[in-house]
Coordinates of N, CA and C in Angstrom, one line a residue:
M1 N 50.1 -81.2 16.7 CA 50.9 -80.9 15.5 C 50.0 -80.3 14.5
E2 N 50.5 -79.3 13.8 CA 49.7 -78.7 12.7 C 49.5 -79.6 11.6
D3 N 48.2 -79.6 11.0 CA 47.9 -80.4 9.8 C 48.3 -79.5 8.6
Y4 N 49.3 -79.9 7.9 CA 49.8 -79.1 6.8 C 48.9 -79.2 5.6
R5 N 48.0 -80.2 5.6 CA 47.1 -80.3 4.4 C 46.1 -79.1 4.5
V6 N 45.7 -78.8 5.7 CA 44.7 -77.6 5.8 C 45.5 -76.3 5.5
K7 N 46.7 -76.2 6.0 CA 47.5 -75.0 5.7 C 47.7 -74.8 4.2
V8 N 48.1 -75.8 3.5 CA 48.4 -75.7 2.1 C 47.1 -75.4 1.3
K9 N 46.0 -76.0 1.7 CA 44.7 -75.7 1.0 C 44.2 -74.3 1.2
T10 N 44.5 -73.7 2.4 CA 44.0 -72.4 2.7 C 44.9 -71.3 2.0
Q11 N 46.0 -71.6 1.6 CA 46.9 -70.6 1.0 C 47.0 -70.6 -0.5
K12 N 45.9 -71.0 -1.1 CA 45.8 -71.0 -2.6 C 45.6 -69.5 -3.1
S13 N 46.2 -69.3 -4.2 CA 46.0 -67.9 -4.8 C 44.6 -67.9 -5.5
T14 N 44.2 -66.7 -5.9 CA 42.9 -66.5 -6.5 C 42.8 -67.3 -7.8
L15 N 43.9 -67.3 -8.6 CA 43.9 -68.1 -9.8 C 43.7 -69.6 -9.5
E16 N 44.4 -70.1 -8.5 CA 44.3 -71.5 -8.2 C 42.9 -71.8 -7.7
K17 N 42.2 -70.9 -7.0 CA 40.8 -71.1 -6.6 C 39.9 -71.2 -7.8
I18 N 40.1 -70.3 -8.7 CA 39.3 -70.3 -10.0 C 39.5 -71.5 -10.8
M19 N 40.8 -71.9 -10.9 CA 41.1 -73.1 -11.7 C 40.6 -74.4 -11.0
G20 N 40.4 -74.3 -9.7 CA 39.9 -75.5 -9.0 C 38.5 -75.9 -9.4
H21 N 37.8 -75.0 -10.1 CA 36.5 -75.4 -10.6 C 36.5 -76.1 -11.9
I22 N 37.7 -76.2 -12.6 CA 37.8 -76.9 -13.8 C 37.9 -78.4 -13.4
P23 N 37.0 -79.3 -13.9 CA 36.9 -80.7 -13.5 C 38.2 -81.5 -13.5
L24 N 38.9 -81.6 -14.6 CA 40.1 -82.4 -14.6 C 41.3 -81.8 -13.8
Y25 N 41.3 -80.5 -13.9 CA 42.4 -79.8 -13.1 C 42.2 -79.9 -11.6
H26 N 40.9 -79.9 -11.2 CA 40.6 -80.0 -9.8 C 41.2 -81.2 -9.1
G27 N 41.0 -82.4 -9.8 CA 41.5 -83.7 -9.2 C 43.0 -83.7 -9.2
Y28 N 43.6 -83.2 -10.3 CA 45.1 -83.1 -10.3 C 45.6 -82.3 -9.2
K29 N 45.0 -81.1 -9.0 CA 45.5 -80.1 -8.1 C 45.3 -80.7 -6.6
E30 N 44.2 -81.4 -6.4 CA 44.0 -82.0 -5.0 C 45.1 -82.9 -4.7
K31 N 45.5 -83.8 -5.6 CA 46.6 -84.7 -5.4 C 47.9 -84.0 -5.2
E32 N 48.1 -83.0 -6.0 CA 49.4 -82.2 -5.9 C 49.4 -81.5 -4.5
L33 N 48.3 -81.0 -4.0 CA 48.3 -80.4 -2.7 C 48.6 -81.4 -1.6
R34 N 48.1 -82.6 -1.7 CA 48.4 -83.7 -0.8 C 49.9 -84.0 -0.8
R35 N 50.5 -84.0 -2.0 CA 51.9 -84.3 -2.0 C 52.7 -83.2 -1.5
E36 N 52.3 -81.9 -1.7 CA 53.1 -80.8 -1.2 C 53.0 -80.8 0.4
S37 N 51.8 -81.1 0.9 CA 51.6 -81.2 2.4 C 52.5 -82.2 3.0
D38 N 52.6 -83.4 2.3 CA 53.4 -84.5 2.8 C 54.9 -84.1 2.7
K39 N 55.3 -83.3 1.7 CA 56.7 -82.9 1.6 C 57.0 -81.9 2.7
I40 N 56.1 -81.0 3.1 CA 56.4 -80.1 4.2 C 56.5 -80.9 5.5
L41 N 55.7 -81.9 5.7 CA 55.8 -82.7 6.9 C 57.1 -83.5 6.9
R42 N 57.5 -84.1 5.8 CA 58.8 -84.8 5.7 C 59.9 -83.8 6.0
N43 N 59.9 -82.6 5.5 CA 60.9 -81.6 5.9 C 61.0 -81.4 7.4
Y44 N 59.8 -81.3 8.0 CA 59.8 -81.2 9.5 C 60.5 -82.4 10.2
I45 N 60.2 -83.6 9.7 CA 60.8 -84.8 10.2 C 62.3 -84.8 10.0
F46 N 62.7 -84.4 8.8 CA 64.1 -84.3 8.5 C 64.8 -83.4 9.4
Q47 N 64.2 -82.2 9.7 CA 64.9 -81.3 10.6 C 65.0 -81.8 12.0
N48 N 64.0 -82.5 12.5 CA 64.0 -83.1 13.8 C 65.2 -84.2 13.9
L49 N 65.2 -85.0 12.8 CA 66.2 -86.1 12.8 C 67.6 -85.5 12.6
S50 N 67.8 -84.5 11.8 CA 69.1 -83.9 11.6 C 69.6 -83.3 12.9
E51 N 68.7 -82.6 13.7 CA 69.0 -82.1 15.0 C 69.4 -83.2 15.9
S52 N 68.7 -84.3 15.9 CA 69.0 -85.4 16.7 C 70.4 -86.0 16.4
T53 N 70.7 -86.1 15.2 CA 72.0 -86.5 14.8 C 73.1 -85.6 15.3
Q54 N 72.9 -84.3 15.2 CA 73.9 -83.3 15.7 C 74.0 -83.4 17.2
N55 N 72.9 -83.6 17.9 CA 72.9 -83.8 19.4 C 73.7 -85.0 19.8
L56 N 73.5 -86.1 19.0 CA 74.2 -87.3 19.3 C 75.7 -87.1 19.1
K57 N 76.1 -86.4 18.1 CA 77.5 -86.2 17.8 C 78.1 -85.3 18.9
K58 N 77.4 -84.3 19.3 CA 77.8 -83.4 20.4 C 78.0 -84.2 21.7
T59 N 77.0 -85.1 22.0 CA 77.1 -85.9 23.2 C 78.3 -86.8 23.1
Q60 N 78.5 -87.4 21.9 CA 79.7 -88.2 21.8 C 81.0 -87.5 22.0
S61 N 81.0 -86.3 21.5 CA 82.2 -85.4 21.7 C 82.4 -85.1 23.2
K62 N 81.4 -84.8 23.9 CA 81.5 -84.5 25.3 C 81.9 -85.7 26.1
L63 N 81.4 -86.9 25.7 CA 81.9 -88.1 26.3 C 83.3 -88.4 26.1
V64 N 83.8 -88.2 24.9 CA 85.2 -88.4 24.6 C 86.1 -87.4 25.4
S65 N 85.7 -86.2 25.5 CA 86.5 -85.2 26.3 C 86.4 -85.4 27.8
S66 N 85.4 -86.2 28.2 CA 85.3 -86.6 29.6 C 86.0 -88.0 29.9
D67 N 86.7 -88.5 28.9 CA 87.4 -89.8 29.1 C 86.4 -90.9 29.3
K68 N 85.2 -90.8 28.7 CA 84.2 -91.9 28.8 C 84.1 -92.5 27.4
I69 N 85.3 -93.0 26.9 CA 85.4 -93.6 25.6 C 84.5 -94.7 25.3
P70 N 84.3 -95.7 26.2 CA 83.4 -96.8 25.9 C 81.9 -96.3 25.6
F71 N 81.5 -95.3 26.3 CA 80.2 -94.8 26.1 C 80.1 -94.1 24.7
A72 N 81.2 -93.3 24.4 CA 81.2 -92.6 23.2 C 81.2 -93.6 22.0
K73 N 82.0 -94.7 22.1 CA 82.0 -95.7 21.0 C 80.6 -96.3 20.8
S74 N 79.8 -96.4 21.9 CA 78.5 -97.0 21.8 C 77.5 -96.2 21.0
L75 N 77.8 -94.9 20.9 CA 76.9 -94.0 20.2 C 77.1 -94.1 18.7
D76 N 78.1 -94.6 18.2 CA 78.4 -94.7 16.7 C 77.2 -95.2 16.0
Q77 N 76.7 -96.3 16.5 CA 75.6 -97.0 15.7 C 74.3 -96.1 15.7
S78 N 74.0 -95.5 16.8 CA 72.8 -94.6 16.9 C 73.0 -93.4 16.0
I79 N 74.2 -92.8 15.9 CA 74.5 -91.7 15.1 C 74.3 -92.1 13.6
T80 N 74.9 -93.2 13.2 CA 74.8 -93.6 11.8 C 73.4 -93.9 11.4
K81 N 72.6 -94.6 12.3 CA 71.3 -94.9 12.1 C 70.4 -93.7 11.9
C82 N 70.6 -92.7 12.8 CA 69.8 -91.5 12.8 C 70.1 -90.7 11.5
D83 N 71.3 -90.6 11.2 CA 71.7 -89.9 9.9 C 71.1 -90.6 8.7
T84 N 71.2 -91.9 8.6 CA 70.7 -92.7 7.5 C 69.2 -92.5 7.4
I85 N 68.5 -92.6 8.5 CA 67.0 -92.4 8.4 C 66.7 -91.0 8.0
S86 N 67.4 -90.0 8.5 CA 67.0 -88.6 8.1 C 67.2 -88.4 6.6
Q87 N 68.3 -89.1 6.0 CA 68.5 -88.9 4.6 C 67.4 -89.7 3.8
R88 N 67.0 -90.8 4.3 CA 65.9 -91.6 3.7 C 64.6 -90.7 3.6
I89 N 64.3 -90.1 4.8 CA 63.2 -89.2 4.8 C 63.3 -88.0 3.8
N90 N 64.5 -87.4 3.8 CA 64.7 -86.3 3.0 C 64.6 -86.6 1.5
H91 N 64.9 -87.8 1.1 CA 64.9 -88.2 -0.3 C 63.7 -89.2 -0.6
A92 N 62.7 -89.3 0.3 CA 61.6 -90.2 0.1 C 60.7 -89.8 -1.0
E93 N 60.1 -90.8 -1.6 CA 59.2 -90.5 -2.7 C 58.0 -89.7 -2.3
S94 N 57.5 -89.0 -3.2 CA 56.3 -88.1 -2.8 C 55.0 -88.6 -3.2
G95 N 54.9 -89.8 -3.7 CA 53.6 -90.4 -4.0 C 53.1 -90.1 -5.4
Y96 N 54.0 -89.7 -6.3 CA 53.5 -89.4 -7.6 C 53.5 -90.7 -8.4
S97 N 52.4 -90.9 -9.2 CA 52.4 -92.0 -10.2 C 52.0 -91.4 -11.5
G98 N 52.8 -91.9 -12.5 CA 52.5 -91.4 -13.9 C 51.4 -92.1 -14.5
F99 N 51.0 -91.6 -15.6 CA 49.8 -92.1 -16.3 C 49.9 -93.6 -16.7
W100 N 51.1 -94.0 -17.0 CA 51.4 -95.4 -17.5 C 51.9 -96.3 -16.4
D101 N 52.1 -95.8 -15.2 CA 52.6 -96.6 -14.1 C 51.6 -97.7 -13.7
A102 N 52.2 -98.9 -13.4 CA 51.4 -100.0 -13.0 C 50.6 -99.8 -11.7
V103 N 51.3 -99.2 -10.8 CA 50.7 -98.9 -9.5 C 50.3 -97.5 -9.4
K104 N 49.0 -97.3 -9.3 CA 48.5 -95.9 -9.2 C 48.3 -95.5 -7.8
I105 N 48.7 -94.3 -7.5 CA 48.6 -93.7 -6.2 C 47.3 -92.8 -6.2
K106 N 46.3 -93.2 -5.5 CA 45.0 -92.5 -5.4 C 45.0 -91.5 -4.2
E107 N 44.0 -90.7 -4.1 CA 43.9 -89.7 -3.1 C 43.9 -90.4 -1.7
N108 N 43.2 -91.5 -1.5 CA 43.2 -92.2 -0.2 C 44.5 -92.8 0.1
D109 N 45.3 -93.2 -0.9 CA 46.7 -93.6 -0.6 C 47.6 -92.5 -0.1
L110 N 47.4 -91.3 -0.7 CA 48.1 -90.1 -0.3 C 47.7 -89.7 1.1
D111 N 46.5 -89.9 1.5 CA 46.0 -89.6 2.8 C 46.7 -90.6 3.8
K112 N 46.7 -91.9 3.4 CA 47.4 -92.9 4.3 C 48.9 -92.6 4.4
L113 N 49.5 -92.1 3.3 CA 50.9 -91.8 3.4 C 51.1 -90.6 4.3
Y114 N 50.2 -89.7 4.3 CA 50.4 -88.5 5.2 C 50.2 -89.0 6.7
E115 N 49.3 -89.9 6.9 CA 49.1 -90.4 8.2 C 50.3 -91.2 8.7
L116 N 50.9 -91.9 7.9 CA 52.1 -92.6 8.2 C 53.2 -91.6 8.6
D117 N 53.3 -90.6 7.8 CA 54.3 -89.6 8.0 C 54.0 -88.8 9.3
E118 N 52.7 -88.6 9.7 CA 52.4 -87.9 10.9 C 52.9 -88.8 12.1
G119 N 52.8 -90.1 12.0 CA 53.3 -91.0 13.0 C 54.8 -90.9 13.1
I120 N 55.5 -90.8 12.0 CA 56.9 -90.7 12.0 C 57.3 -89.3 12.6
A121 N 56.5 -88.3 12.3 CA 56.8 -86.9 12.8 C 56.8 -86.9 14.4
E122 N 55.8 -87.6 14.9 CA 55.7 -87.7 16.4 C 56.9 -88.4 17.0
V123 N 57.3 -89.5 16.4 CA 58.4 -90.2 16.9 C 59.7 -89.4 16.7
S124 N 59.8 -88.7 15.6 CA 61.0 -87.9 15.4 C 61.1 -86.8 16.4
L125 N 60.0 -86.2 16.8 CA 60.0 -85.2 17.8 C 60.4 -85.8 19.1
S126 N 59.9 -86.9 19.5 CA 60.3 -87.6 20.7 C 61.8 -87.9 20.7
T127 N 62.3 -88.3 19.5 CA 63.8 -88.6 19.4 C 64.6 -87.4 19.6
K128 N 64.1 -86.3 19.0 CA 64.8 -85.0 19.2 C 64.9 -84.6 20.7
E129 N 63.7 -84.7 21.3 CA 63.7 -84.4 22.8 C 64.6 -85.3 23.6
S130 N 64.6 -86.6 23.3 CA 65.5 -87.5 24.0 C 67.0 -87.2 23.8
T131 N 67.3 -86.8 22.5 CA 68.8 -86.5 22.3 C 69.1 -85.1 22.9
N132 N 68.2 -84.2 23.0 CA 68.4 -83.0 23.7 C 68.7 -83.3 25.2
E133 N 67.9 -84.1 25.8 CA 68.1 -84.5 27.2 C 69.4 -85.3 27.4
F134 N 69.7 -86.1 26.4 CA 71.0 -86.9 26.4 C 72.2 -85.9 26.4
L135 N 72.1 -84.9 25.6 CA 73.2 -83.9 25.5 C 73.3 -83.2 26.8
K136 N 72.2 -82.8 27.5 CA 72.3 -82.1 28.7 C 72.9 -83.0 29.9
I137 N 72.6 -84.3 29.9 CA 73.2 -85.1 31.0 C 74.5 -85.7 30.6
S138 N 75.0 -85.5 29.4 CA 76.2 -86.2 29.0 C 77.4 -86.0 29.9
N139 N 77.5 -84.8 30.5 CA 78.7 -84.6 31.4 C 78.5 -85.3 32.7
N140 N 77.3 -85.7 33.1 CA 77.1 -86.3 34.4 C 76.8 -87.8 34.3
I141 N 77.1 -88.4 33.2 CA 76.8 -89.9 33.0 C 78.0 -90.6 33.8
Q142 N 77.6 -91.3 34.8 CA 78.6 -92.0 35.6 C 78.4 -93.5 35.5
T143 N 77.2 -93.9 35.3 CA 76.9 -95.4 35.2 C 76.4 -95.8 33.8
E144 N 76.7 -97.1 33.6 CA 76.3 -97.6 32.3 C 74.8 -97.7 32.2
D145 N 74.1 -97.9 33.3 CA 72.6 -98.0 33.3 C 72.0 -96.7 32.8
I146 N 72.4 -95.5 33.2 CA 71.9 -94.3 32.8 C 72.1 -94.1 31.3
F147 N 73.3 -94.4 30.9 CA 73.7 -94.3 29.4 C 72.8 -95.2 28.6
N148 N 72.8 -96.5 29.0 CA 72.1 -97.5 28.2 C 70.6 -97.2 28.1
S149 N 70.0 -96.8 29.2 CA 68.5 -96.5 29.1 C 68.2 -95.4 28.1
T150 N 69.0 -94.3 28.2 CA 68.7 -93.2 27.2 C 69.1 -93.7 25.8
N151 N 70.2 -94.3 25.6 CA 70.6 -94.8 24.3 C 69.6 -95.8 23.7
N152 N 69.1 -96.7 24.6 CA 68.1 -97.7 24.1 C 66.8 -97.0 23.7
E153 N 66.4 -96.0 24.4 CA 65.2 -95.2 24.1 C 65.3 -94.6 22.7
I154 N 66.4 -94.0 22.4 CA 66.7 -93.4 21.1 C 66.7 -94.5 20.0
S155 N 67.4 -95.6 20.3 CA 67.4 -96.7 19.3 C 66.1 -97.3 19.1
Y156 N 65.2 -97.4 20.1 CA 63.9 -97.9 19.9 C 63.1 -96.9 19.0
N157 N 63.2 -95.6 19.3 CA 62.5 -94.7 18.4 C 62.9 -94.8 17.0
L158 N 64.2 -94.9 16.8 CA 64.7 -95.0 15.4 C 64.2 -96.3 14.7
E159 N 64.1 -97.4 15.5 CA 63.6 -98.6 14.9 C 62.1 -98.4 14.5
R160 N 61.3 -97.7 15.4 CA 59.9 -97.4 15.0 C 59.8 -96.6 13.7
I161 N 60.7 -95.7 13.6 CA 60.7 -94.9 12.3 C 61.0 -95.7 11.1
E162 N 62.0 -96.6 11.3 CA 62.4 -97.5 10.2 C 61.2 -98.4 9.8
D163 N 60.4 -98.9 10.8 CA 59.3 -99.7 10.6 C 58.2 -98.9 9.8
Q164 N 58.0 -97.7 10.2 CA 57.0 -96.8 9.5 C 57.5 -96.5 8.0
L165 N 58.8 -96.3 7.9 CA 59.3 -96.1 6.5 C 59.1 -97.3 5.6
S166 N 59.2 -98.5 6.2 CA 59.0 -99.7 5.4 C 57.5 -99.8 5.0
K167 N 56.6 -99.4 5.9 CA 55.2 -99.4 5.6 C 54.9 -98.4 4.5
R168 N 55.6 -97.3 4.6 CA 55.4 -96.2 3.6 C 55.9 -96.7 2.2
Y169 N 57.0 -97.3 2.2 CA 57.5 -97.9 0.9 C 56.6 -98.9 0.3
S170 N 56.0 -99.8 1.2 CA 55.1 -100.8 0.7 C 53.8 -100.2 0.2
L171 N 53.3 -99.1 0.8 CA 52.2 -98.4 0.3 C 52.4 -97.8 -1.1
L172 N 53.5 -97.2 -1.2 CA 53.8 -96.5 -2.5 C 54.1 -97.5 -3.6
H173 N 54.5 -98.7 -3.3 CA 54.9 -99.7 -4.3 C 53.8 -100.8 -4.5
G174 N 52.7 -100.6 -3.8 CA 51.5 -101.5 -4.1 C 51.7 -102.9 -3.5
Y175 N 52.4 -103.0 -2.3 CA 52.5 -104.3 -1.7 C 51.3 -104.6 -0.8
G176 N 50.3 -103.9 -0.9 CA 49.1 -104.2 -0.1 C 48.7 -103.0 0.8
E177 N 47.6 -103.2 1.5 CA 47.0 -102.2 2.4 C 47.9 -102.1 3.6
M178 N 48.3 -100.9 4.0 CA 49.1 -100.7 5.2 C 48.2 -100.0 6.3
N179 N 48.4 -100.6 7.5 CA 47.7 -99.9 8.6 C 48.6 -98.9 9.2
A180 N 48.1 -97.7 9.3 CA 49.0 -96.6 9.8 C 49.2 -96.8 11.3

């Protein structure tokens, strides 16, 4: 996966490069670039999870049209969870702390935040791939075992993302050191 921090730093304008030599501005701009990189990464995660939600909805629709109603009903929870998580990612805090805020977000905290989000990005990609596969096999699902194994894999990935989001929230709100 591409490291967006490098990409954002290399795409500075000439004026930004010149202003980077101003001591106070330099530190501010470095933090801002870290936040922008994290936002790009979170947009990538959001796209993966949105596509996963759409795949699950299409799978559910195929199951309904194939008269596999019990399987289709079982997907409701995964659809809701995937959609909720994607919205949490889309509206997640960017790691900004004001001058007077009690909890200050330092550069190393922003780096940890990015690392957490990289982990979420990997799981979101895996989830998207699983839902793509689920959609492909949805017409051929005959047994509960096949359905449950795929649905359980997706649910497990969503739980992993929720766990990482909790760590992310804790890091941003000063609840202690988080291991990525």
